[in-house]
Short mmCIF file of C-alpha atoms in Angstrom, two decimals:
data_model
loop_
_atom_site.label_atom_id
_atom_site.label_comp_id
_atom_site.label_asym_id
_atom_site.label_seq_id
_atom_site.Cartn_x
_atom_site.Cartn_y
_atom_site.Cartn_z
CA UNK A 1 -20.45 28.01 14.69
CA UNK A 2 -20.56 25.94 11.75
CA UNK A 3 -22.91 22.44 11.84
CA UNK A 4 -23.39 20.14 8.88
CA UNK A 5 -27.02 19.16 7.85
CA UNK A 6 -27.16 16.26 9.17
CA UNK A 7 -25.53 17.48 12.60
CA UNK A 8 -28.51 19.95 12.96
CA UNK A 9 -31.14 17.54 12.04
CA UNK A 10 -29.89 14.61 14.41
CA UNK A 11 -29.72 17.74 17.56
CA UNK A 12 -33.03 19.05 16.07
CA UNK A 13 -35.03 15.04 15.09
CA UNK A 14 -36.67 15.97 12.45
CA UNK A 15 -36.10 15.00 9.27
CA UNK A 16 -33.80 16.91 6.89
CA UNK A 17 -36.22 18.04 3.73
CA UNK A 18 -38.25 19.89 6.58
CA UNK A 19 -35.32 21.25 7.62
CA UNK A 20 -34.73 22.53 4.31
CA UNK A 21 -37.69 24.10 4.00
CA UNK A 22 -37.59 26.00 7.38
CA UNK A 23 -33.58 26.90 8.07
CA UNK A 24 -32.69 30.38 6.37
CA UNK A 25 -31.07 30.69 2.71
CA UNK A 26 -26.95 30.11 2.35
CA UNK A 27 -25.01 29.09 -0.33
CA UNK A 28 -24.06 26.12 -1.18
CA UNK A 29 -25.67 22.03 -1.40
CA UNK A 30 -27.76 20.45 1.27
CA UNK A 31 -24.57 18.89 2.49
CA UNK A 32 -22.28 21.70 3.35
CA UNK A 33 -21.43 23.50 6.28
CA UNK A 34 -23.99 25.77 7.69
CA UNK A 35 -22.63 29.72 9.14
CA UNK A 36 -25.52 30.11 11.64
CA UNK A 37 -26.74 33.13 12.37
CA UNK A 38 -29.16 35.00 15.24
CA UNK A 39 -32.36 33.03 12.83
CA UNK A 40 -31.25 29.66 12.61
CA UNK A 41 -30.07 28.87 16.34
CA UNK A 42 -33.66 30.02 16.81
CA UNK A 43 -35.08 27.57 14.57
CA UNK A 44 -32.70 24.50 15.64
CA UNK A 45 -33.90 25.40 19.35
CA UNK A 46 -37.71 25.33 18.05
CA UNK A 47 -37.07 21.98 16.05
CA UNK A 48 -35.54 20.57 19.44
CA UNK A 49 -38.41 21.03 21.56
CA UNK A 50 -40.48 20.32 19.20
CA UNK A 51 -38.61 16.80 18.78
CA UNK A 52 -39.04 16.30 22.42
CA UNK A 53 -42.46 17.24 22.81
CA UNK A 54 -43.20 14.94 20.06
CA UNK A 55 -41.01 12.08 21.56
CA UNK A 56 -42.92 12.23 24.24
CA UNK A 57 -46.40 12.17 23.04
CA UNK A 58 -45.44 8.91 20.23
CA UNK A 59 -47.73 6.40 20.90
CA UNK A 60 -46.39 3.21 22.89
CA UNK A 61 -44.42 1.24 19.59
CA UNK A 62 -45.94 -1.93 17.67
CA UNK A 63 -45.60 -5.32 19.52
CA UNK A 64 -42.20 -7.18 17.80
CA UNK A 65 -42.30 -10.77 16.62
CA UNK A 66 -40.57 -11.71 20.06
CA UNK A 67 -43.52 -10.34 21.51
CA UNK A 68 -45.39 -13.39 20.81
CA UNK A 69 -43.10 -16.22 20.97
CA UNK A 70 -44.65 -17.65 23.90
CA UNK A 71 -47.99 -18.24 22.10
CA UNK A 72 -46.28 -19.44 19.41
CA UNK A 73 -44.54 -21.98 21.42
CA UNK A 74 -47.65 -23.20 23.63
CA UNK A 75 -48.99 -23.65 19.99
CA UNK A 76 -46.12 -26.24 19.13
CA UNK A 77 -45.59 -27.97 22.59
CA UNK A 78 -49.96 -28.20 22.18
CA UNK A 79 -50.33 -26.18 24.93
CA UNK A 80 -53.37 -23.78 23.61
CA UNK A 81 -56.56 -24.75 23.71
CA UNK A 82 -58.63 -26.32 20.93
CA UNK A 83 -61.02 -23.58 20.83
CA UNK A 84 -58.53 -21.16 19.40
CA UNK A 85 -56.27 -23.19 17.41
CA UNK A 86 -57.66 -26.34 15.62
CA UNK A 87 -61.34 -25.92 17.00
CA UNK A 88 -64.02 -27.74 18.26
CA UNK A 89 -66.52 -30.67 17.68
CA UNK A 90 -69.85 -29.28 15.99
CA UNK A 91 -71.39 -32.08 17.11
CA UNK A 92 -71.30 -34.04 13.84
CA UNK A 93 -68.36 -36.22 13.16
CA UNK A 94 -68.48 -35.98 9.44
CA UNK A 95 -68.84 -32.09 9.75
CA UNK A 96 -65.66 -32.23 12.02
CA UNK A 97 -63.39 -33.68 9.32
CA UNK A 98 -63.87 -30.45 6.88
CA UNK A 99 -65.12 -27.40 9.18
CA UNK A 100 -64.62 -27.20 13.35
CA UNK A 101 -65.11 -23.35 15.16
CA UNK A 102 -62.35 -21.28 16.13
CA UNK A 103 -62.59 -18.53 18.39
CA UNK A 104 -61.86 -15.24 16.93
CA UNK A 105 -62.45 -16.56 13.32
CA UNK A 106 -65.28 -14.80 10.82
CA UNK A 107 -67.28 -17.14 9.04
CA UNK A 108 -69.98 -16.63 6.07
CA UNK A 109 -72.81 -18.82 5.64
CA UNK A 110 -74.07 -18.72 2.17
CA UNK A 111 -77.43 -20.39 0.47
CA UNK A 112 -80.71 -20.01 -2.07
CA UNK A 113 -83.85 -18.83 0.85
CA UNK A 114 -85.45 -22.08 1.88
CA UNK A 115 -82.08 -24.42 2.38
CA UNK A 116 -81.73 -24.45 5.78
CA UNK A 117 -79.11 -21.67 6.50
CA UNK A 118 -81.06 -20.37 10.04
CA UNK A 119 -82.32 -24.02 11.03
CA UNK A 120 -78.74 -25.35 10.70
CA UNK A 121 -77.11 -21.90 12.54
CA UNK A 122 -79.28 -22.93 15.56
CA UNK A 123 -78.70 -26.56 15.72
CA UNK A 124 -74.95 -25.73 15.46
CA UNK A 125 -75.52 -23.27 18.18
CA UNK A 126 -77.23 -25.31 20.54
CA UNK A 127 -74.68 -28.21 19.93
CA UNK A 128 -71.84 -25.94 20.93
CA UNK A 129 -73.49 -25.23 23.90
CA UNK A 130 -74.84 -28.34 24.99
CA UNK A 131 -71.04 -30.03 23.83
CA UNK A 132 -68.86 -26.90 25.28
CA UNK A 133 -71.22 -24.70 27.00
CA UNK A 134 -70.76 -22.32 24.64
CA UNK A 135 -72.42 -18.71 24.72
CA UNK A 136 -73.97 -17.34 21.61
CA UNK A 137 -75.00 -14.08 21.16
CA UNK A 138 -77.95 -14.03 18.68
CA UNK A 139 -79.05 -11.16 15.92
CA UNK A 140 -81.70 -12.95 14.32
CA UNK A 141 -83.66 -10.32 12.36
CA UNK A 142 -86.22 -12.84 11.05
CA UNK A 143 -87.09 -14.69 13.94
CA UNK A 144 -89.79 -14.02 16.48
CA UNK A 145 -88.93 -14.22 20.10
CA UNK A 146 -91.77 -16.49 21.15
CA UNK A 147 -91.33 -18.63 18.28
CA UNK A 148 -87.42 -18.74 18.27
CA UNK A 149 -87.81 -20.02 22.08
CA UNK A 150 -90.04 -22.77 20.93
CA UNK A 151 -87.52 -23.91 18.26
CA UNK A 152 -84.50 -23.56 20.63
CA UNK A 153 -86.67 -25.54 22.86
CA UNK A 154 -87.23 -28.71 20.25
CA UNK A 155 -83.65 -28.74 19.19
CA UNK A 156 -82.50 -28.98 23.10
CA UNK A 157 -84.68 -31.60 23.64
CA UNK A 158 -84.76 -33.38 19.92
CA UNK A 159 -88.38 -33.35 20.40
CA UNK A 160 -91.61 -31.38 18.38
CA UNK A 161 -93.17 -28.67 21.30
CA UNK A 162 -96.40 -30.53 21.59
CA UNK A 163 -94.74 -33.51 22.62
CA UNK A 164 -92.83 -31.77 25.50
CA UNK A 165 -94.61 -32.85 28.76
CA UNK A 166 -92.24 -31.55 31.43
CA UNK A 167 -91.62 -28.47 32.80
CA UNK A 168 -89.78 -25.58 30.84
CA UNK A 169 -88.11 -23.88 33.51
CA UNK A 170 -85.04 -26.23 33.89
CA UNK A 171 -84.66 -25.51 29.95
CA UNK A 172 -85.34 -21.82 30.26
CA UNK A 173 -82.22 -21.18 32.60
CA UNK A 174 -79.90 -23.33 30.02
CA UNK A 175 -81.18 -21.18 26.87
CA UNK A 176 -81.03 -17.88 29.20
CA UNK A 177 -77.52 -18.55 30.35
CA UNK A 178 -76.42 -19.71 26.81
CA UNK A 179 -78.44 -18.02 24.65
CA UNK A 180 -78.12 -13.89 24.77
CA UNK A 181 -80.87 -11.72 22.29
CA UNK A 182 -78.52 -8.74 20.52
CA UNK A 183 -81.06 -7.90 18.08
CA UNK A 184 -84.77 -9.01 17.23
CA UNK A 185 -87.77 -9.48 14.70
CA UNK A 186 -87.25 -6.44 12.25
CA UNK A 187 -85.14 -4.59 14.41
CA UNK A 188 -83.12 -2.06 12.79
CA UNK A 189 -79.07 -1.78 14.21
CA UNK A 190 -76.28 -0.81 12.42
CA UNK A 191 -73.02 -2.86 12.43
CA UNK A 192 -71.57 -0.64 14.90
CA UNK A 193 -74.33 -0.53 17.13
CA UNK A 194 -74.70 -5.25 17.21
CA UNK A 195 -71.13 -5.08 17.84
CA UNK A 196 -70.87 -3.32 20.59
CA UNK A 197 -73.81 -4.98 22.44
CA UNK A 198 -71.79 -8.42 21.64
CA UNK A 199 -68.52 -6.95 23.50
CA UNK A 200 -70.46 -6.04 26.42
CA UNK A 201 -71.58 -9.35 26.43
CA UNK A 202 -68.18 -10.56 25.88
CA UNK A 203 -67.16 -8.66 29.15
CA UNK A 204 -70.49 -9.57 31.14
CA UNK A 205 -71.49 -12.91 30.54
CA UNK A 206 -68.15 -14.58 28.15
CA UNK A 207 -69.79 -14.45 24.96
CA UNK A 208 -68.32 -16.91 22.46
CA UNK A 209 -69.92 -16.90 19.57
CA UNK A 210 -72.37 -13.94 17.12
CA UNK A 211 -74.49 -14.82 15.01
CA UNK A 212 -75.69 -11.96 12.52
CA UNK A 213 -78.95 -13.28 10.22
CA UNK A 214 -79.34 -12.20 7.68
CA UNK A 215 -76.59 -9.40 7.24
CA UNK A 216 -79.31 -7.58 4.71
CA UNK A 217 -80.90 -5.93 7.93
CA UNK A 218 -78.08 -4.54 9.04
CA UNK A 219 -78.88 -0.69 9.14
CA UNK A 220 -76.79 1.40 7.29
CA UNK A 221 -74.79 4.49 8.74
CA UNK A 222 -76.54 7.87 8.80
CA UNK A 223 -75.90 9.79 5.77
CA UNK A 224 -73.48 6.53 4.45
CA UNK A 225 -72.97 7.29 0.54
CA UNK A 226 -70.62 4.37 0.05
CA UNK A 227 -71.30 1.32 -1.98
CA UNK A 228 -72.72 -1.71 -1.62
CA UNK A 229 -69.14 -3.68 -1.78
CA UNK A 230 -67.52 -0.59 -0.02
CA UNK A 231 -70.14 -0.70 2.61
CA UNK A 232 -69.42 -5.17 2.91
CA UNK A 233 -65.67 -4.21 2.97
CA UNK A 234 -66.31 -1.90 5.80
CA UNK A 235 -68.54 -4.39 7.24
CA UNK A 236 -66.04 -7.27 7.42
CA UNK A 237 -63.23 -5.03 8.56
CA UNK A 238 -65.06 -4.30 11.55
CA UNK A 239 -66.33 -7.57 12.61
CA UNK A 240 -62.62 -9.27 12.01
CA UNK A 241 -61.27 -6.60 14.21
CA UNK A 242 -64.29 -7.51 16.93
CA UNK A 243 -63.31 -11.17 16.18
CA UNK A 244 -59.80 -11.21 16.41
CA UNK A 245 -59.79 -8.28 19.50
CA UNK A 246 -62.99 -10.56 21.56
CA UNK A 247 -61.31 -13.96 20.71
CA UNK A 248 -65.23 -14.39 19.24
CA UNK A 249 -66.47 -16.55 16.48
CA UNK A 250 -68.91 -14.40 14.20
CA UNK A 251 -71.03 -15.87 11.97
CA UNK A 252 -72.81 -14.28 8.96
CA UNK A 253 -75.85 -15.26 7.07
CA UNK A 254 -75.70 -13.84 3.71
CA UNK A 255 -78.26 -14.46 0.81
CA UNK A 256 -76.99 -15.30 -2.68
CA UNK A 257 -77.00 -12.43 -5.26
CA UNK A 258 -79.84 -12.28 -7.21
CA UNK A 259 -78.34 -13.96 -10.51
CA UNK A 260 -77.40 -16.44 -8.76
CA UNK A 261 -80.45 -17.59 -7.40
CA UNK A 262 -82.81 -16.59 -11.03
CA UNK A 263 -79.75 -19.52 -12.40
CA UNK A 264 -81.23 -22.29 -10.40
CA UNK A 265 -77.28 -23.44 -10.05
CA UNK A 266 -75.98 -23.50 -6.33
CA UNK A 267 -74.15 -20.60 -5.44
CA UNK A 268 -69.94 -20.26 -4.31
CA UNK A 269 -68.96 -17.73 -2.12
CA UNK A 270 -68.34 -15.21 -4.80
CA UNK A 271 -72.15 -15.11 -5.47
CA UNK A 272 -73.06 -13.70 -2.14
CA UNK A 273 -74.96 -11.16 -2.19
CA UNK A 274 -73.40 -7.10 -2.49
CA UNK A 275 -69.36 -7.85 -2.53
CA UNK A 276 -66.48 -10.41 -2.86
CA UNK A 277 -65.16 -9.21 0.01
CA UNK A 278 -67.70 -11.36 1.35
CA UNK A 279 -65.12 -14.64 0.31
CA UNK A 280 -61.98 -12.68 0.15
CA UNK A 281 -62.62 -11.34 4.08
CA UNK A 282 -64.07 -14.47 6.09
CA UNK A 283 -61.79 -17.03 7.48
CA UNK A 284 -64.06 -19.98 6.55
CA UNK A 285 -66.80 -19.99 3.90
CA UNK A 286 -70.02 -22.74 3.64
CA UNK A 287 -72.73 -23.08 1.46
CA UNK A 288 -76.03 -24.70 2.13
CA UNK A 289 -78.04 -26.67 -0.64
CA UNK A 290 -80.67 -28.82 -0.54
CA UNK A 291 -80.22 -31.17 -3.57
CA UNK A 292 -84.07 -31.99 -3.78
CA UNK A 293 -87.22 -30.17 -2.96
CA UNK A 294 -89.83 -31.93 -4.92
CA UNK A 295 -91.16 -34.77 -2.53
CA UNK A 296 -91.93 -36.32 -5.55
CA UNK A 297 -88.69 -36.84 -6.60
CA UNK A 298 -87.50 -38.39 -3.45
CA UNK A 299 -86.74 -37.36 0.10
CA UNK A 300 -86.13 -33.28 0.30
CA UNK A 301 -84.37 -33.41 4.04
CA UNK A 302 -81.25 -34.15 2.98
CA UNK A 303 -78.83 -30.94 2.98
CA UNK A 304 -75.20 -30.50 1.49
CA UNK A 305 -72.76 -28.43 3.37
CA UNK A 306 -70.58 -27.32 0.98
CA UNK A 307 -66.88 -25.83 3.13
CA UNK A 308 -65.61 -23.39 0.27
CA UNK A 309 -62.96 -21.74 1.98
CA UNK A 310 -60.75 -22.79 5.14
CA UNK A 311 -57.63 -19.72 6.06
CA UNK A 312 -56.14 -22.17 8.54
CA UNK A 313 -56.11 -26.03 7.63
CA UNK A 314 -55.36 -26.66 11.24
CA UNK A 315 -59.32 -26.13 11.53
CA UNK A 316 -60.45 -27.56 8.48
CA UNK A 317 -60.64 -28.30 4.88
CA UNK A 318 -62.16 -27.87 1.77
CA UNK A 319 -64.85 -30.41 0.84
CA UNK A 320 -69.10 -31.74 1.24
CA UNK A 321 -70.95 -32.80 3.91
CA UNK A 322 -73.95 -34.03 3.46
CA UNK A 323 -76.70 -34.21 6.88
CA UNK A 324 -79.98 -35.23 6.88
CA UNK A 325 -82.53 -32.90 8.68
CA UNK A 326 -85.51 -33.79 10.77
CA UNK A 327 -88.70 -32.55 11.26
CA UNK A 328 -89.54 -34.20 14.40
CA UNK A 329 -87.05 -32.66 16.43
CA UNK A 330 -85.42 -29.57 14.46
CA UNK A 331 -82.24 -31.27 14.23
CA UNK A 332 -79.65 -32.86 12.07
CA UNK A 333 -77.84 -36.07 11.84
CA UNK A 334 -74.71 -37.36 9.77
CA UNK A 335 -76.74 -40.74 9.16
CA UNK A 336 -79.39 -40.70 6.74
CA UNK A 337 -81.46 -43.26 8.51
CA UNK A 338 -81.08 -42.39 11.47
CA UNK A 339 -83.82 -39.26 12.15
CA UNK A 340 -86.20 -41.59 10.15
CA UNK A 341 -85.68 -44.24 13.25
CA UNK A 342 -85.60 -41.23 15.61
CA UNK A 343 -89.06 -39.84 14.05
CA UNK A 344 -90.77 -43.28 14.66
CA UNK A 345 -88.98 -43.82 18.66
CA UNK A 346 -90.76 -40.40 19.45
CA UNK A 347 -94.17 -41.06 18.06
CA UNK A 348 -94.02 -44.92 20.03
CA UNK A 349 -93.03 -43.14 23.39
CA UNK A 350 -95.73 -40.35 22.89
CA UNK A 351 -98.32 -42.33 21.89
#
């Protein structure tokens, strides 16, 4: 019997250099005709099981564009909800106009030590909650248990601890139901192991949002020889595919390289702290400055939110927002007068 090539690799599916390689010598080019002897109906009738066997254990194909039409058509008649298309309120108007959360987005929080990076994190977490009833999965390695409950505690209530004369359990079942601990003070977890607590949470309680502060604490993999911006790479890549998979906002503190902060200058995304994969990697980027910290000089609570990077303007845009922090009750306000006025409502009703 006499096949072409291409005959016996359609009857055999494979493709036709192996074929090549594996049928038995005979004259003439890779497209002639074939005289088959007692070897090669042996080796067609391997290569056809083989085929079959193979056929059978493919993995289930890619999802086509048509696949996903229907989301993309709730997106246009304005079907899908805010949360995972043009995001939601942070609780300060001018803030909405530049950055607003979206589920299953990455973002990296950037800024010198001492601006305000984990005091604004919290305010923005408790807002989300108190707004949306938002759950946010915390891995605060700096922070204390018993003294991250007490600031949790001020910002809920926009009032200092030793002014709070009612009783805490009402506000300990809001900050248990929103609030869930991944990692604490000093503990050491790698990136693997924070996020697979947050998808258990994701499937337990409807986790939301992660926030990872500082990423510097993150343990490193046993044995892990990569470096640092291979090791930030492989970092992001995993919590994008957590993000995207979870329909979970991440958030991740990261400290400004060292030149950076020795310049006095305020840092851009490219200045964080390891890799650029840092900006190239997040879907929305913000840096926190404090202008002034010399009280002589004039009021240091004022704080510039600086959105570097926005993937998807249907959530944002590029520009400053400036809020003004207050002492009194751990939070932050778009007015610059107003947590002066708050300050002095607190201390007339306490006195």
């Amino acid at each position: 019997m006499e096949l072409s090539l291409g005959q016996v690799c359609r009857q055999a599916q494979a493709p036709a250099h192996e074929m090549l390689r594996q049928l038995p010598a005979a004259p003439g080019s890779p497209g002639a005709a074939w005289t088959w002897g007692r070897g090669s109906a042996a080796v067609l009738s391997a290569w056809a099981g083989a085929g079959a066997a193979a056929a059978r254990k493919a993995p289930t194909a890619r999802r086509a564009f048509v696949d996903h039409c229907e989301t993309v058509q709730r997106r246009q008649r304005g079907q899908l909800s805010p949360e995972f298309e043009s995001g939601v309120s942070t609780g300060w108007k001018k803030l909405d106009e530049f950055m607003r959360p979206v589920r299953g987005e990455v973002v990296v929080v950037c800024g010198q030590p001492g601006s305000g990076k984990s005091e604004f994190m919290l305010s923005l977490a408790v807002n989300l909650a108190k707004l949306h009833g938002s759950r946010t999965g915390l891995c605060l390695f700096e922070h204390k248990c018993d003294e991250l409950f007490i600031q949790l505690l001020e910002k809920l209530n926009e009032v200092h601890f030793s002014l709070l004369k009612h009783s805490l359990e009402r506000d300990r079942q809001f900050l248990s139901r929103h609030f869930k601990i991944i990692s604490e003070f000093s503990e050491e977890a790698t990136v693997t192991e924070i996020l697979a607590s947050a998808a258990a949470l994701v499937e337990q309680d409807g986790l939301e949002n992660l926030i990872i502060d500082p990423y510097n604490y993150i343990a490193k993999p046993e044995n892990c020889r990569d470096s640092e911006t291979e090791l930030v790479s492989s970092y992001m890549t995993q919590i994008q595919r957590f993000a995207k998979k979870y329909k979970v906002c991440v958030w991740v503190v990261v400290h400004p390289s060292k030149g950076s902060q020795t310049s006095g200058n305020s840092p851009s995304l490219y200045d964080c702290q390891g890799s650029a994969h840092w900006y190239n990697k997040c879907d929305k980027g913000i840096i926190v400055v404090r202008p002034n910290r010399n009280p002589q000089q004039g009021s240091t609570r004022q704080v510039e939110l600086q959105v570097q990077k926005v993937r998807d303007s249907a959530s944002g845009q590029l520009g400053t927002v400036k809020l003004t922090f207050n002492p009194a009750t751990r939070g932050y306000s778009d007015s610059e007068n107003e947590p002066e006025l708050r300050s002095r409502e607190l201390l007339r009703s306490h006195a």
